[in-house]
Coordinates of C-alpha atoms and ligand atoms in Angstrom, one line a residue:
M1 CA 60.2 24.5 29.0
T2 CA 59.5 20.7 27.3
R3 CA 57.7 21.0 24.2
L4 CA 54.4 17.8 25.3
A5 CA 54.3 14.9 22.7
P6 CA 50.7 13.9 21.5
G7 CA 49.5 12.0 24.3
E8 CA 51.9 13.5 27.1
N9 CA 50.2 14.7 31.0
P10 CA 51.3 18.5 30.9
P11 CA 52.3 19.1 34.3
Q12 CA 50.4 20.4 36.8
F13 CA 50.5 24.0 36.8
V14 CA 50.1 26.4 39.9
I15 CA 50.0 30.1 39.4
F16 CA 49.9 32.4 43.3
S17 CA 49.6 35.3 42.9
F18 CA 48.9 37.9 45.2
D19 CA 47.0 41.4 44.9
G20 CA 48.3 43.9 45.4
A21 CA 51.8 43.3 46.5
G22 CA 52.9 45.9 48.9
W23 CA 53.2 44.7 52.5
H24 CA 57.1 44.2 52.9
D25 CA 57.0 41.0 55.6
R26 CA 55.2 39.7 53.4
W27 CA 57.4 39.7 49.7
T28 CA 59.9 38.6 52.4
E29 CA 57.9 35.8 53.4
F30 CA 56.6 34.5 50.3
R31 CA 60.1 35.1 49.1
E32 CA 60.9 32.7 51.9
A33 CA 58.8 29.9 51.3
A34 CA 58.5 30.3 47.2
A35 CA 62.3 29.5 47.1
Q36 CA 62.8 26.7 50.2
V37 CA 61.0 25.0 47.3
D38 CA 61.5 26.4 43.8
A39 CA 58.4 28.2 42.9
R40 CA 58.1 31.0 41.4
F41 CA 54.5 33.7 41.7
T42 CA 52.7 36.6 40.4
G43 CA 52.2 40.6 42.6
F44 CA 49.7 42.1 41.5
L45 CA 50.6 45.4 42.4
T46 CA 48.6 48.6 43.4
G47 CA 49.3 51.9 41.7
I48 CA 49.9 53.8 44.0
Y49 CA 51.8 52.4 46.3
L50 CA 54.7 54.0 44.1
L51 CA 53.7 57.2 45.0
T52 CA 54.4 58.8 49.2
D53 CA 50.5 59.9 50.9
E54 CA 52.7 63.3 50.4
H55 CA 52.2 62.7 46.4
R56 CA 48.9 61.5 46.7
D57 CA 47.4 64.3 43.6
A58 CA 49.9 62.5 41.0
Y59 CA 46.2 60.1 40.9
T60 CA 42.7 60.9 39.7
G61 CA 41.5 58.0 38.7
P62 CA 38.6 57.7 36.5
G63 CA 35.3 60.2 37.6
H64 CA 37.2 60.4 40.6
P65 CA 38.6 63.8 42.4
T66 CA 42.8 64.3 42.4
G67 CA 44.1 62.4 45.2
K68 CA 41.7 59.8 46.0
A69 CA 41.4 56.1 46.3
S70 CA 39.4 52.7 47.6
V71 CA 42.9 52.3 49.1
S72 CA 45.8 53.4 50.6
F73 CA 48.2 55.0 48.8
G74 CA 51.7 54.2 49.8
G75 CA 53.2 56.0 53.3
D76 CA 56.0 57.8 53.6
A77 CA 59.6 57.5 51.6
A78 CA 60.9 54.1 53.6
T79 CA 57.8 52.6 53.7
V80 CA 57.3 53.6 49.4
T81 CA 61.4 52.4 48.7
T82 CA 61.2 49.7 51.2
L83 CA 58.6 48.4 48.6
V84 CA 60.5 49.2 45.4
G85 CA 63.3 47.2 47.3
D86 CA 60.9 44.3 47.9
L87 CA 59.5 44.0 43.5
N88 CA 63.6 43.8 42.8
A89 CA 64.3 41.2 44.7
A90 CA 61.4 39.2 43.6
Y91 CA 62.3 40.3 40.1
L92 CA 65.1 38.6 39.9
E93 CA 64.4 35.4 41.9
G94 CA 61.7 34.7 39.3
H95 CA 59.2 36.4 40.1
E96 CA 56.5 38.6 38.7
I97 CA 55.5 41.7 38.9
G98 CA 52.2 43.0 37.1
T99 CA 49.1 45.3 37.5
H100 CA 46.3 45.5 40.3
Y101 CA 45.2 49.0 39.2
N102 CA 45.5 52.0 40.8
G103 CA 43.2 53.8 43.1
H104 CA 40.9 49.8 43.7
F105 CA 37.6 51.9 42.1
C106 CA 34.6 49.1 42.6
A107 CA 30.6 49.5 43.3
D108 CA 30.9 50.5 47.3
N109 CA 32.9 53.5 44.9
P110 CA 31.4 54.6 41.9
P111 CA 32.3 55.1 39.2
G112 CA 34.1 51.5 39.5
G113 CA 35.3 49.5 36.6
A114 CA 32.1 47.7 36.2
S115 CA 30.8 51.2 34.9
W116 CA 34.6 52.5 33.2
S117 CA 34.9 53.3 29.3
T118 CA 38.2 52.1 27.3
A119 CA 38.8 55.6 27.3
D120 CA 38.9 55.6 32.0
W121 CA 41.1 52.1 31.6
N122 CA 43.8 53.8 29.0
S123 CA 43.5 56.7 31.4
E124 CA 44.2 54.4 34.9
L125 CA 46.9 52.1 32.5
D126 CA 48.4 55.1 31.7
Q127 CA 48.9 56.9 35.1
F128 CA 50.0 52.9 36.1
F129 CA 52.7 53.1 34.2
G130 CA 53.3 56.5 34.9
F131 CA 53.8 55.9 38.6
W132 CA 56.0 52.9 38.2
N133 CA 58.6 55.3 35.2
G134 CA 58.2 59.0 37.6
W135 CA 57.2 57.8 40.6
Q136 CA 61.6 58.5 41.5
E137 CA 60.8 62.3 40.3
I138 CA 57.0 62.5 41.7
D139 CA 58.1 62.0 44.6
G140 CA 61.5 63.5 45.4
L141 CA 63.1 60.4 45.7
Q142 CA 65.7 60.3 42.4
G143 CA 68.8 59.9 45.0
T144 CA 67.1 56.5 45.9
P145 CA 67.8 52.7 44.1
P146 CA 65.5 52.9 41.0
L147 CA 62.5 50.9 40.2
A148 CA 65.3 47.3 38.1
I149 CA 62.2 46.0 36.6
P150 CA 61.2 46.9 32.9
A151 CA 57.7 48.1 31.9
S152 CA 57.5 46.0 29.3
E153 CA 58.1 43.1 31.9
V154 CA 54.0 43.9 33.3
K155 CA 51.9 41.3 31.2
G156 CA 49.3 40.8 33.2
G157 CA 46.9 41.7 35.9
R158 CA 43.5 41.8 38.0
T159 CA 41.3 44.2 37.6
P160 CA 39.3 45.1 41.5
C161 CA 37.2 43.5 43.0
L162 CA 37.4 41.4 39.2
E163 CA 35.2 44.7 37.5
G164 CA 35.6 46.0 35.1
S165 CA 33.8 45.1 31.0
W166 CA 35.5 43.1 29.3
D167 CA 34.8 45.1 25.5
Q168 CA 36.3 48.3 27.5
I169 CA 39.1 47.0 28.6
A170 CA 40.3 45.5 26.0
P171 CA 41.4 48.3 23.9
A172 CA 43.4 49.4 26.7
W173 CA 44.9 46.3 27.3
A174 CA 46.1 46.3 23.3
A175 CA 47.1 50.0 24.2
H176 CA 49.3 49.0 27.2
G177 CA 51.1 46.2 25.7
L178 CA 49.5 43.5 27.8
T179 CA 48.2 40.1 26.5
Y180 CA 46.9 38.3 30.0
D181 CA 44.0 38.9 32.2
S182 CA 42.7 37.3 35.1
S183 CA 40.2 38.3 36.0
I184 CA 37.2 37.6 34.5
P185 CA 34.7 35.3 37.4
G186 CA 35.7 31.7 34.8
S187 CA 33.3 28.1 35.9
G188 CA 35.2 26.0 37.5
I189 CA 38.7 24.7 36.6
A190 CA 40.0 24.6 32.7
W191 CA 42.7 25.5 30.4
P192 CA 43.5 29.4 29.4
R193 CA 41.9 30.7 26.0
Q194 CA 42.9 33.4 23.9
E195 CA 40.1 35.2 24.6
Y196 CA 39.6 39.9 23.7
G197 CA 42.7 39.5 22.8
V198 CA 45.0 38.2 25.2
W199 CA 45.2 35.0 27.1
E200 CA 42.2 35.2 30.0
F201 CA 42.8 32.9 32.9
R202 CA 39.9 32.9 34.3
M203 CA 39.5 33.4 38.0
Q204 CA 38.0 29.3 38.8
T205 CA 34.8 28.6 40.8
T206 CA 35.5 25.4 42.8
S207 CA 33.0 22.8 44.5
S208 CA 35.1 22.8 48.1
P209 CA 35.3 19.7 50.6
T210 CA 35.2 22.2 53.5
L211 CA 33.4 25.6 51.6
G212 CA 30.8 24.7 48.9
S213 CA 31.3 25.8 45.8
V214 CA 33.4 29.3 45.9
M215 CA 35.2 31.4 44.0
A216 CA 38.9 30.7 44.5
M217 CA 39.9 34.1 46.0
D218 CA 40.4 35.3 49.9
Y219 CA 37.4 37.1 50.0
N220 CA 35.7 34.6 48.2
F221 CA 36.6 32.1 50.5
W222 CA 35.7 34.7 53.5
Y223 CA 32.8 35.9 52.6
K224 CA 31.6 31.5 52.1
F225 CA 32.3 31.0 55.6
N226 CA 30.8 34.0 57.4
K227 CA 29.6 36.4 54.9
A228 CA 33.4 38.3 55.6
K229 CA 33.1 38.9 59.7
N230 CA 35.9 39.4 61.3
E231 CA 36.1 36.9 63.7
P232 CA 40.6 36.4 65.0
E233 CA 38.9 33.9 66.6
R234 CA 38.0 31.4 64.0
A235 CA 41.3 31.6 61.9
P236 CA 42.4 28.4 62.4
E237 CA 39.2 26.9 61.2
I238 CA 39.8 28.8 58.0
R239 CA 42.4 28.3 57.6
A240 CA 42.1 24.8 57.6
A241 CA 38.8 25.3 55.2
V242 CA 41.1 27.3 52.7
L243 CA 44.0 24.6 52.9
E244 CA 41.2 22.1 52.4
T245 CA 40.1 23.4 49.2
Y246 CA 43.0 24.7 47.8
R247 CA 44.0 20.5 47.9
H248 CA 40.6 19.1 46.6
M249 CA 41.2 22.2 44.2
Y250 CA 45.2 20.3 42.7
D251 CA 43.6 17.5 43.3
A252 CA 40.5 17.6 40.8
A253 CA 43.2 18.7 37.7
F254 CA 45.9 16.8 38.7
T255 CA 44.3 14.0 38.4
G256 CA 41.8 15.2 35.6
N257 CA 42.6 17.8 33.2
R258 CA 46.0 18.9 34.6
A259 CA 44.4 22.8 33.7
P260 CA 46.8 25.4 35.5
V261 CA 45.5 26.6 39.6
L262 CA 44.5 29.5 40.3
V263 CA 45.8 30.6 43.8
A264 CA 43.9 34.5 44.0
N265 CA 45.0 36.6 47.1
H266 CA 45.4 39.3 48.0
F267 CA 47.8 39.6 50.6
N268 CA 46.7 40.6 54.1
Q269 CA 45.6 39.5 57.7
W270 CA 41.6 38.9 57.4
S271 CA 40.4 37.8 60.1
G272 CA 43.6 37.2 62.6
N273 CA 45.2 36.7 60.0
A274 CA 43.6 32.8 57.9
F275 CA 44.4 33.8 54.5
N276 CA 48.0 33.9 53.7
P277 CA 48.5 31.4 55.9
A278 CA 46.5 29.2 54.3
A279 CA 48.1 29.6 51.1
K280 CA 51.9 29.3 52.3
D281 CA 50.8 26.4 53.3
F282 CA 49.5 24.9 50.6
M283 CA 53.0 26.1 48.7
L284 CA 55.4 24.5 50.5
E285 CA 53.1 21.2 50.9
T286 CA 52.1 21.7 46.7
C287 CA 55.2 22.8 45.2
G288 CA 57.7 20.1 45.7
R289 CA 55.9 17.8 44.6
P290 CA 56.4 15.1 41.4
E291 CA 55.1 17.0 37.7
T292 CA 54.2 19.6 40.0
I293 CA 55.2 23.7 38.3
C294 CA 54.7 26.9 40.3
A295 CA 54.8 29.1 38.2
T296 CA 54.1 33.0 36.6
Y297 CA 51.2 33.8 34.6
Q298 CA 54.1 34.1 31.9
D299 CA 56.2 31.4 33.0
V300 CA 52.8 29.1 31.9
I301 CA 52.1 31.5 28.5
A302 CA 55.1 30.9 27.4
W303 CA 55.0 27.4 28.1
M304 CA 51.1 27.1 26.4
N305 CA 53.2 29.1 23.4
L306 CA 55.9 26.4 23.0
Q307 CA 53.1 23.6 22.1
D308 CA 51.9 22.0 19.3
P309 CA 48.7 24.4 18.8
A310 CA 46.9 20.4 18.6
V311 CA 48.0 19.6 21.4
L312 CA 47.5 22.6 23.4
A313 CA 44.0 23.1 21.7
E314 CA 44.0 19.3 22.6
L315 CA 44.2 20.3 26.4
Q316 CA 41.5 23.9 25.4
A317 CA 39.2 20.6 25.1
R318 CA 39.3 19.5 28.4
P319 CA 36.3 20.0 30.1
A320 CA 36.6 22.2 34.0
V321 CA 36.8 20.7 36.7
Y322 CA 35.5 21.1 39.9
Ligands
ZN401 ZN1 42.1 43.7 45.2

């Protein structure tokens, strides 16, 4: 990491992130791809993936009955211990683990994040870190290898469905030592700023040559493509459209304001596995390019903190590109 001289162009950062981050095959696939091109990426972990189904009652989502969630719990003991192994291996390779919170409660299963209070968010994060530190005891798996990542390494996250009342969640971020967020819908591709007490990497809207104006996230691409209908036979077409969108975002930023490009995904196999392969194609073809660094959120924050404040202010003042 270097400090830019005034007038010097910053590197083109690309930040790959995956919400949920609880799928062994996907961890393996993306760790292998990242190793080929010297990329680091971020997994936003759904905290209840650390709870076996049998111990689901350790979680109570704000406003919801104990043991309930909008997504699955962690499965059996073998699945949870495999996940812990994946998280440990990813962390040792330089990848980052953040939070996707716990129960994935959104507008479709209210109350969701949009209506939660500060106390609700504090409960959600207290439980996330409680599972992080206490999963072995909760699950009765004391004999297995521990999660070897200090909880203090979790510095940010993405809220489920990008929902939240930001002035309500901000005090919970502060109370849990979080220093960044990447949930708030933004406009184009722009440099992050301090908002709500954290570095806010706003979600990016782009003028995709294949999908039109769209927020750059896998589900949003899918919705734009066919209203998120499951059409596995069209997976190659979707994959190509998404890859072209990522290429467009990269070109717009690289030749424009050089703001970090966010490639925001879930680990998923939606519509015949159309989306994760597009992200992997883009990682493999992009991360080794000149002046390009595929980095984690915390890497980019460290880089921004290293810069002369006047240099950083000039970057932040650059208009968004689309
Ligand atoms: Zn999600």
